[in-house]
Coordinates of C-alpha atoms and ligand atoms in Angstrom, one line a residue:
X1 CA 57.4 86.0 -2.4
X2 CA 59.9 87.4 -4.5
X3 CA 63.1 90.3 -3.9
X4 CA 63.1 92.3 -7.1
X5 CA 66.5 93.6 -7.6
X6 CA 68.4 95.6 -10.4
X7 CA 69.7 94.3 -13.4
X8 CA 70.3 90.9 -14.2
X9 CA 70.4 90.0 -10.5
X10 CA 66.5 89.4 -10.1
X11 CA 66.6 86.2 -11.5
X12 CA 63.6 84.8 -12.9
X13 CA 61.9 88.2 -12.3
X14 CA 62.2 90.9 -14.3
X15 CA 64.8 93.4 -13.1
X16 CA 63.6 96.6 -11.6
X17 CA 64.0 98.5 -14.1
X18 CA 61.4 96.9 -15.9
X19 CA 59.0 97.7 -13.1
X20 CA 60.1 101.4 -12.8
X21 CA 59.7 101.5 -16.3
X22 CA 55.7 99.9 -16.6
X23 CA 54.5 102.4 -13.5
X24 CA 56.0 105.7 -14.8
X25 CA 54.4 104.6 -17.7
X26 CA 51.3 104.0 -15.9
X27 CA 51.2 107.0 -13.4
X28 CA 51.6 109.3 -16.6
X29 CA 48.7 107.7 -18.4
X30 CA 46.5 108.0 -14.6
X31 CA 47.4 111.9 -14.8
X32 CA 46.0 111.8 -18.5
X33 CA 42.9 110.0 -17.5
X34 CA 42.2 112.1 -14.1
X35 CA 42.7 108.9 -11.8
X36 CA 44.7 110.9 -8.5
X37 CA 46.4 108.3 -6.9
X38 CA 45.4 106.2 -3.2
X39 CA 47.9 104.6 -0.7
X40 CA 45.9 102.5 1.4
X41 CA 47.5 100.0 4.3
X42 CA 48.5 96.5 3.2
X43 CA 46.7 95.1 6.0
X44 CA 42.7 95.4 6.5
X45 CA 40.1 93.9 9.2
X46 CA 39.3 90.7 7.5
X47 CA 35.7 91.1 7.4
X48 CA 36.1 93.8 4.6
X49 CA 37.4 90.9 2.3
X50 CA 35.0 88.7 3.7
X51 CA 32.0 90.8 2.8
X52 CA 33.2 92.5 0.0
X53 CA 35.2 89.3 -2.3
X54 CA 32.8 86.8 -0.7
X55 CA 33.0 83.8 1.5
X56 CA 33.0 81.3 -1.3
X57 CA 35.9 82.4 -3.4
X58 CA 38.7 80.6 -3.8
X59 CA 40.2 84.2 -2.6
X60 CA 38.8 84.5 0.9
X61 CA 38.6 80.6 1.5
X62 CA 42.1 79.9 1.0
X63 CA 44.1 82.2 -0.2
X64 CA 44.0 84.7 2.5
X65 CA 47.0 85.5 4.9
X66 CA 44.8 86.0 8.4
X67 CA 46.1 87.1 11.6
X68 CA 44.9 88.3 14.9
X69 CA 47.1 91.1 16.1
X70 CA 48.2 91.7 20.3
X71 CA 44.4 93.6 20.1
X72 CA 42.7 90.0 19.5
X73 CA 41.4 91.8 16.0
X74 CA 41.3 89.4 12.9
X75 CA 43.5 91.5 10.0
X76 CA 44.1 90.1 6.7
X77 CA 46.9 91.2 4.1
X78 CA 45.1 92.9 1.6
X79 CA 44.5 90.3 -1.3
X80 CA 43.1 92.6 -4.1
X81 CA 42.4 96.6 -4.2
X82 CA 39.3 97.2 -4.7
X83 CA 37.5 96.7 -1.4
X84 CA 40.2 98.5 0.5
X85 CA 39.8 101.4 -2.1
X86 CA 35.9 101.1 -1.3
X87 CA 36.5 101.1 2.4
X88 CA 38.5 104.3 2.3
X89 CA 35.9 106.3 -0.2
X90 CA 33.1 105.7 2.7
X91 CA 35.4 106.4 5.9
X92 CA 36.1 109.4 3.9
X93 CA 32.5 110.4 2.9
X94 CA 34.5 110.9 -0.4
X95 CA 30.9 111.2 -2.2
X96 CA 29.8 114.4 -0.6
X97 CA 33.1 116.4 -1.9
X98 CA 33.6 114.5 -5.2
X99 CA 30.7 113.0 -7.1
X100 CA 32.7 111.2 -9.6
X101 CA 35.8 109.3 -7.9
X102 CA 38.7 108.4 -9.9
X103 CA 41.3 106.6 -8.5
X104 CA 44.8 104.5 -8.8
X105 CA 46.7 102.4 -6.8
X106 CA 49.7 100.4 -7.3
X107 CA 51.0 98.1 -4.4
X108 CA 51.5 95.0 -3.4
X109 CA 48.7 92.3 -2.7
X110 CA 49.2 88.8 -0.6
X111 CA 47.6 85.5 -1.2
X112 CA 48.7 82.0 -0.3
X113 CA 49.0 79.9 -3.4
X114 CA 50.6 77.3 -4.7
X115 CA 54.3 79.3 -6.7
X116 CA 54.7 78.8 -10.6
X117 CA 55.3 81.4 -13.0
X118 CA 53.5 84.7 -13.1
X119 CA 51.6 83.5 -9.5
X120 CA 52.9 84.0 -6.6
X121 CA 52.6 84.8 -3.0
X122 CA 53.2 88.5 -2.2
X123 CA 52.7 90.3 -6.2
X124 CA 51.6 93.7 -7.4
X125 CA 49.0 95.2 -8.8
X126 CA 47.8 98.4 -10.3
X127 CA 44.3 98.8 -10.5
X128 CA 41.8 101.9 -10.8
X129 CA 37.9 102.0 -9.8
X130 CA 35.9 105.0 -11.3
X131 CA 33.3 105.6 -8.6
X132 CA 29.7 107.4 -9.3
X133 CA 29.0 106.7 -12.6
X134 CA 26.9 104.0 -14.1
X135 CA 27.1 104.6 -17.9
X136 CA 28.7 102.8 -20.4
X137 CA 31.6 105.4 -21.2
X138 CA 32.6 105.0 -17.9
X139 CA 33.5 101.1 -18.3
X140 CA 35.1 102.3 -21.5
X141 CA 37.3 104.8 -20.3
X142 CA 39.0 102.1 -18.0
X143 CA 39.1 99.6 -20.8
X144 CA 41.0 102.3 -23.1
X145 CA 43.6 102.7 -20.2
X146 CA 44.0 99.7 -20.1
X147 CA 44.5 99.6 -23.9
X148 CA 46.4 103.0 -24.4
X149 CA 49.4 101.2 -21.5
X150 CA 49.3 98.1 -23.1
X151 CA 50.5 100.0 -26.4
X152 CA 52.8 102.0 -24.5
X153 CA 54.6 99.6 -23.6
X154 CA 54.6 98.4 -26.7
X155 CA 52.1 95.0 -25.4
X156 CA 50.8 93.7 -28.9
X157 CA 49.6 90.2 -28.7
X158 CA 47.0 90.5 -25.8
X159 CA 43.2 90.3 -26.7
X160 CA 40.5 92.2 -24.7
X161 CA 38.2 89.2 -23.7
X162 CA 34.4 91.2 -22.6
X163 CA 31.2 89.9 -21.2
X164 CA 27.8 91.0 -18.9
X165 CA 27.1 89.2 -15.8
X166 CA 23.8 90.6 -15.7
X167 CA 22.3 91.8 -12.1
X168 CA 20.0 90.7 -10.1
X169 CA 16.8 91.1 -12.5
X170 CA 18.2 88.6 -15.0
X171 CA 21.0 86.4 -13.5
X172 CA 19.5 84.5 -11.2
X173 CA 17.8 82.8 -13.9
X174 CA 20.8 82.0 -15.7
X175 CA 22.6 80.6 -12.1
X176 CA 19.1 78.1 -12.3
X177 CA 19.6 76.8 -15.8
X178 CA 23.7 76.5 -15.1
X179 CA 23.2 75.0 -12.2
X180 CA 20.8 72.4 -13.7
X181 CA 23.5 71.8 -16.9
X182 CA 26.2 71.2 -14.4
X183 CA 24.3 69.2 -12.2
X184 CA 24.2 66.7 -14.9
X185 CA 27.6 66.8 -15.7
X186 CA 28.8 66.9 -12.5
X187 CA 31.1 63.6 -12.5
X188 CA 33.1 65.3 -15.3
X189 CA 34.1 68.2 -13.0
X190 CA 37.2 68.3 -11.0
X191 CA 36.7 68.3 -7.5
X192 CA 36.7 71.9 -6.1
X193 CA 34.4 72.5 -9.0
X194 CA 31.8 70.4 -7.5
X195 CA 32.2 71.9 -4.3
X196 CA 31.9 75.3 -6.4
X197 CA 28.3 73.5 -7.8
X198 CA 27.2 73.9 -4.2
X199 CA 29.0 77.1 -3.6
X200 CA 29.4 79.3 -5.8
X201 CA 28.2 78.1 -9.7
X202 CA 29.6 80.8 -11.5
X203 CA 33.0 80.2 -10.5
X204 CA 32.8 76.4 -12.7
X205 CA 33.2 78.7 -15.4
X206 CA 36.1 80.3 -14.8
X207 CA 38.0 77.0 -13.9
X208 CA 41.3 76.4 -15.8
X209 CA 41.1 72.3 -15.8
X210 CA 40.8 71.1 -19.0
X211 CA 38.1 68.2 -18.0
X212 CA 36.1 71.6 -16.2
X213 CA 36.8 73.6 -19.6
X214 CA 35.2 70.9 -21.8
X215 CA 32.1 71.0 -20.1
X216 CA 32.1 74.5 -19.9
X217 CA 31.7 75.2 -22.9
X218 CA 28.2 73.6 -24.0
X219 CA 27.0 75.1 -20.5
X220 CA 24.2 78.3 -20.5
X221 CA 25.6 81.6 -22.1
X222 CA 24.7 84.4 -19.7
X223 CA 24.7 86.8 -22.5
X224 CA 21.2 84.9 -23.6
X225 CA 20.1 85.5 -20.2
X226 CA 19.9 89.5 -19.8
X227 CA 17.2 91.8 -19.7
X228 CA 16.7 94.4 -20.9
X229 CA 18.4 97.1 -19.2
X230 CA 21.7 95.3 -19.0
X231 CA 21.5 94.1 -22.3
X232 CA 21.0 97.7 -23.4
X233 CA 24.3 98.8 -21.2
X234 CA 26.2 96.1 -22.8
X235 CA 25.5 97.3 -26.1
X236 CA 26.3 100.4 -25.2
X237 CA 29.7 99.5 -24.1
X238 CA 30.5 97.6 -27.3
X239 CA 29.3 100.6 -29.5
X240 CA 31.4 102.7 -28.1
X241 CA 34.6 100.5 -27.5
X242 CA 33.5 100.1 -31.5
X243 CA 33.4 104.4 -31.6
X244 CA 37.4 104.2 -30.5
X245 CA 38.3 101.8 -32.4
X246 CA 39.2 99.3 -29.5
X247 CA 39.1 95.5 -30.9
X248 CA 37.9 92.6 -28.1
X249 CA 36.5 89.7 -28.2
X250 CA 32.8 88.3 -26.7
X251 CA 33.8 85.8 -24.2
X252 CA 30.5 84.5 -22.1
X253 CA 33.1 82.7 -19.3
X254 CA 34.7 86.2 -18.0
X255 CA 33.2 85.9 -14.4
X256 CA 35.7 86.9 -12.3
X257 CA 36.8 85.2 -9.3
X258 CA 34.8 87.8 -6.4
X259 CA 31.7 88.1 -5.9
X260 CA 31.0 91.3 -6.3
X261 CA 30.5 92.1 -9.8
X262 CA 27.7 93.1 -12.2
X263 CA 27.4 93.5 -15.6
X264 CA 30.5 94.3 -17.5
X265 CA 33.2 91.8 -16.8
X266 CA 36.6 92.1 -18.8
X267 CA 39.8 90.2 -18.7
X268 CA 43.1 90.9 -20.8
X269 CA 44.3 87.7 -22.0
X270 CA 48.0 87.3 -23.1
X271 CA 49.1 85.4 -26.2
X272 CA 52.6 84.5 -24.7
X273 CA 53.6 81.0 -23.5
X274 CA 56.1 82.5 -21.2
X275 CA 53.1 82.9 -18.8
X276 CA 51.3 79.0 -18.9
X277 CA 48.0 79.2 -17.3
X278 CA 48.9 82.3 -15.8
X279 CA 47.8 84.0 -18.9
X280 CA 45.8 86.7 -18.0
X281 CA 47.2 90.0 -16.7
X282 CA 44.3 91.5 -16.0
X283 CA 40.9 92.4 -15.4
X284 CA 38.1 94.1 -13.8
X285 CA 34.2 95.2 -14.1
X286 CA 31.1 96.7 -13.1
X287 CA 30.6 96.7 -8.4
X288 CA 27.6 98.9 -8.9
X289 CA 26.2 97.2 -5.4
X290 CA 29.1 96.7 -3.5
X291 CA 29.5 100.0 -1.7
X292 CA 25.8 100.2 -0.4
X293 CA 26.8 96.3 1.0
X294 CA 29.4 97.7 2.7
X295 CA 27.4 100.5 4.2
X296 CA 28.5 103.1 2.0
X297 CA 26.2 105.7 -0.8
X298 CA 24.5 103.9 -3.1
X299 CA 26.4 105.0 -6.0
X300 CA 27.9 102.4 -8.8
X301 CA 31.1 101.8 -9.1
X302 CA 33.8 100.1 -12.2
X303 CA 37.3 99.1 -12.0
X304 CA 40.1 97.1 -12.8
X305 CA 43.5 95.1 -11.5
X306 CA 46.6 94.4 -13.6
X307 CA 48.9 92.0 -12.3
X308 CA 52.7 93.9 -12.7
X309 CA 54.7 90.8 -12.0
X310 CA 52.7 89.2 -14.9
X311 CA 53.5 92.5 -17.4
X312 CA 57.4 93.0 -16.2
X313 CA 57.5 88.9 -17.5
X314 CA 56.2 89.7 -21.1
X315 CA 58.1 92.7 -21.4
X316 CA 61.3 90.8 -20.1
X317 CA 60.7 88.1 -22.6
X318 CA 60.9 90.7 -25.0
X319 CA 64.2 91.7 -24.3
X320 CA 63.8 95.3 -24.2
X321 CA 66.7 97.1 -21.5
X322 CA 65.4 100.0 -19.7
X323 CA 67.7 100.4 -17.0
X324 CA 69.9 103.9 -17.8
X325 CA 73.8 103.5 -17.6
X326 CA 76.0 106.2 -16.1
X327 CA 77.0 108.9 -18.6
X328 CA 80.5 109.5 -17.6
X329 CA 82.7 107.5 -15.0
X330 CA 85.4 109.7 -13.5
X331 CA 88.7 108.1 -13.2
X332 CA 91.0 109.5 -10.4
X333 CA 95.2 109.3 -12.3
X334 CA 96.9 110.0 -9.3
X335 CA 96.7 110.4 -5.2
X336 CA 96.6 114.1 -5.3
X337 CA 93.7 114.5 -8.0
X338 CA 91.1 112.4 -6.1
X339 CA 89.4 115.6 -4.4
X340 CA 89.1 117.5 -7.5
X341 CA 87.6 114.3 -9.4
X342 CA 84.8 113.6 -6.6
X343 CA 84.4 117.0 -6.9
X344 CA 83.9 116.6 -10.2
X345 CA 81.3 114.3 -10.3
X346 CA 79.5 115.8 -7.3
X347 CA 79.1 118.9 -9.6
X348 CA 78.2 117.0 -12.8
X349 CA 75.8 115.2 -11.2
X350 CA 74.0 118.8 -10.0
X351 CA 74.2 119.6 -13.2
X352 CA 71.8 116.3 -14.1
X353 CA 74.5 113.5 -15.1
X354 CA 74.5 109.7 -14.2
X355 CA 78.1 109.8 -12.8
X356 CA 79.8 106.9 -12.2
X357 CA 82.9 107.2 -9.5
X358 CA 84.6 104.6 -7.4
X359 CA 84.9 105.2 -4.2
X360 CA 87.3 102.5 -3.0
X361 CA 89.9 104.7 -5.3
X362 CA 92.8 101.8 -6.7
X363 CA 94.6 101.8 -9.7
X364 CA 94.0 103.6 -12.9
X365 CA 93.3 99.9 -14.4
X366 CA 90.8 98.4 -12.2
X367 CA 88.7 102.4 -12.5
X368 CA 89.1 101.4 -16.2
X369 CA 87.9 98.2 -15.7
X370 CA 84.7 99.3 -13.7
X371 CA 84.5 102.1 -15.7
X372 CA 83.5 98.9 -18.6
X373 CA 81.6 97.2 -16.0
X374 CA 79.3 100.0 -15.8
X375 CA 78.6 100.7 -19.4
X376 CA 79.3 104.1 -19.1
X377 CA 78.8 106.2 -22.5
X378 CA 82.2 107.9 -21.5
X379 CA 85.2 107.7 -19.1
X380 CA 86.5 111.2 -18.3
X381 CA 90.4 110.6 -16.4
X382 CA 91.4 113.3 -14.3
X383 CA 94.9 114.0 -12.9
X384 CA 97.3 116.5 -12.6
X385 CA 97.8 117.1 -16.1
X386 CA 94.1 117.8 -16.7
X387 CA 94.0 119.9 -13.6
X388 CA 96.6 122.0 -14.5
X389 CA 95.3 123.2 -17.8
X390 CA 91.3 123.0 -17.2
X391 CA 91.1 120.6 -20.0
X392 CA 90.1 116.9 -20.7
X393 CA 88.8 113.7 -22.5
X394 CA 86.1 112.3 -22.9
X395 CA 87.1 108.9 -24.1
X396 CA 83.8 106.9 -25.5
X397 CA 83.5 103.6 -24.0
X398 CA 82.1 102.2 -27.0
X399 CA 85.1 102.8 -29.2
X400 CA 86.0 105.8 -31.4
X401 CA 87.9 109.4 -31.0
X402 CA 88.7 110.8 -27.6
X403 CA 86.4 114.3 -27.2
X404 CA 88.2 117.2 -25.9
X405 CA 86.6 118.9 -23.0
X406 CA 87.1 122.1 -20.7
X407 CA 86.7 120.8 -17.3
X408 CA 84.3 123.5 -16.5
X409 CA 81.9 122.5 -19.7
X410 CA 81.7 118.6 -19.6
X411 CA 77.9 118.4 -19.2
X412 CA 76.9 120.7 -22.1
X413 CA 79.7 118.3 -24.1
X414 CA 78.3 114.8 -23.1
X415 CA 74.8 116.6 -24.0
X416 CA 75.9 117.5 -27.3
X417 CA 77.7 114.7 -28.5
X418 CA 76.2 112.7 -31.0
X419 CA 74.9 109.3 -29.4
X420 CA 76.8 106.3 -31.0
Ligands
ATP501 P1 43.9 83.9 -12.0 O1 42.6 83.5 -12.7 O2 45.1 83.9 -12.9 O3 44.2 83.2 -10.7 P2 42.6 86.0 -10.6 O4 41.3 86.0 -11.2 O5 42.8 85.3 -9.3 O6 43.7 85.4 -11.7 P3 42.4 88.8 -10.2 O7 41.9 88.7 -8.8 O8 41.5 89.1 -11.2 O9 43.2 87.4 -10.5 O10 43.7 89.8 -10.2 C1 44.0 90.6 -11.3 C2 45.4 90.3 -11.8 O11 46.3 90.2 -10.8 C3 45.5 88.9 -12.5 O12 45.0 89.0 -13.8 C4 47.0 88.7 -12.4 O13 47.7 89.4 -13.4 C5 47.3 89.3 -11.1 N1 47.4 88.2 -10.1 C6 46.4 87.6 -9.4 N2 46.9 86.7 -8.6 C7 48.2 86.7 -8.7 C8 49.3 86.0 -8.2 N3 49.1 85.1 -7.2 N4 50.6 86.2 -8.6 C9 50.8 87.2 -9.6 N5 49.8 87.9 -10.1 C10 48.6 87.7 -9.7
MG502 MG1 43.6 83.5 -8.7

């Protein structure tokens, strides 16, 4: 689990700036898409995960940070978003007011896995499930917000990898012939893969071993496998991802590690090394069964999860700096002007400046010194001089001529002067 602190101080993490920057970014892009925002608790009774992601995943059979509490109840730290989200639509009868949910999260999710870069123990996702609709456009719409905040924050090389699972009418003859195909490959597979054989089939697919890969990809493709209906719905969704102009690739092994998805699967896949096996930052699909499981309305259901840890990392290798240094430090000259100066920057900041001031007061140097430190656009020195006539520099940190300044105006003058 990881502290994430600001500026360069974060370490191998991106600074918090980075995250700040990546969810405004997203909760104005929610707002344009309709999604209103849910807080849900971190912590859930287990048997939501258990019924909802499935007792075979890797997920709920070993990733999951279980506890009983001083009530004797077994509670689990939420490891994904989705089933919480569902659980609060039906303890909410959320259907009867509103019969097409749209909604947002971004938080932090727990599961106990072995560290490396871009996975870890405690990290955060933002993730949306559209709730009532079963068309095409709706699984679209995600995948285009998806799209539009990749290329707002200016995410270029990562590929929109898209498959069907099928439902119930046409996969489970697909699980027979993969089962069969892995069957007789099965000394090539690692080892939780053959437990998976047993298991859970559809999970060999997704495996990231090389040896598990290799077989993998002779194996059954589901996409031969669906009937009609889904294989109409998966058209659908290609034509019109086609109608936006969205580019993505057909990739048969998108399967997802829970259990409860149907039909459209999509993962975004980055192109950066900086991220090893850890590659893909996000993806989501079709529940359309999963809230009637869990005793709610029959109703469909789509959503995704992004992985922010794994976004703040490609953004930090691009070397992009968001944080927002100070506008103006104010400088205190001597003893009896250091009232009127954090005065000063009291007021400035009312008046919407970053306003640096130092507070242990010291010399004129060391303020100077900090006053670099801080990168502040200008330093603005006030003592009795300045007082005296109600007038002032503004002395750009960066080099150049001193701007004079009334004392009274400074804001509208950093506002106006030119950015060097
Ligand atoms: P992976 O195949 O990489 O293990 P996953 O299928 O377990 O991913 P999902 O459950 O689909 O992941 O979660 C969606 C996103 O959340 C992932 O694509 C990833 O960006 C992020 N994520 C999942 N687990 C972790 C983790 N342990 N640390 C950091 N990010 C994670
Ligand atoms: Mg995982």
């Amino acid at each position: 689990m990881n502290d994430l602190l600001p500026g360069e101080l974060g370490g191998d993490m991106a600074p918090v700036e980075v995250w700040q920057h990546v969810e405004r970014t997203a909760r104005e892009l929610f707002s344009r898409f309709g999604y209103g925002e849910i807080r849900t608790p971190v912590v859930e009774d287990t048997a939501l995960f258990v019924r909802s992601v499935g007792e075979e995943t890797d997920i709920v059979g070993k990733e999951m940070y279980t506890f009983e509490d001083k009530g004797g109840r077994s509670l689990s730290l939420r490891p994904e978003g989705t089933a919480p989200a569902v659980r609060s639509f039906i303890e909410h009868s959320v259907a009867n007011q509103e019969p097409l949910t749209r909604w947002y999260y971004i938080g932090p999710m727990f599961r106990y896995e072995r560290m490396k870069t871009g996975r870890y123990r405690q990290f955060f996702q933002i993730g949306a499930e559209a709730i009532g609709s079963r068309e095409a456009a709706q699984d679209v719409e995600l995948m285009d917000l998806v799209v539009q905040l990749l290329e707002a924050l200016g995410l270029k090389e990562v590929s929109l990898n898209l498959n069907s699972l099928g439902d119930d009418a046409c996969r489970p003859a697909f699980q027979q012939k993969l089962v069969e195909y892995l069957t007789a490959h099965r000394a090539e597979l690692c080892e939780d893969c053959q437990r998976r054989l047993e298991n859970n089939p559809m999970r060999v697919l997704d495996c990231k071993n090389e040896k598990c890969q290799a077989v993998v990809r002779s194996a059954p493709n589901i996409l031969q496998f669906l009937c009609e209906p889904c294989k109409a719905h998966f058209e659908e969704v290609k034509r019109k991802l086609d109608a936006l102009g969205v580019r993505y690739v057909i990739n048969s092994q998108i399967v997802r590690g829970l259990d409860y998805y149907t039909r459209t699967t999509f993962e975004f896949i980055a192109a950066h090394p900086a991220l090893g096996t850890a590659s893909t930052v996000g993806g989501g699909g079709r529940y359309d069964k999963l809230l009637k499981s869990l005793g709610g309305p029959d109703l469909p259901a789509v959503g995704f999860g992004l992985g922010l840890d794994r976004l703040t990392l490609l953004l930090k290798e691009g070397g992009q700096k968001y944080g927002a240094p100070p506008d103006v430090f104010i400088a205190v000259a001597d003893e009896g002007s250091a009232d009127a100066a954090f005065t000063l920057a009291s007021k400035l900041r009312r008046e919407g400046l970053r306003v640096e001031f130092d507070t242990r007061g010291g010399s004129l140097k060391s303020q100077m010194k900090r006053a670099d430190k801080t990168k502040a656009r200008f330093a603005l020195v006030l003592g009795q001089a300045e007082r005296e006539s109600g007038k002032a520099q503004l002395k750009p940190m960066a080099g150049g001529e001193p701007i004079p300044v009334a004392l009274t105006e400074v804001a509208q003058t950093v506002r106006a002067a030119p950015q060097g």
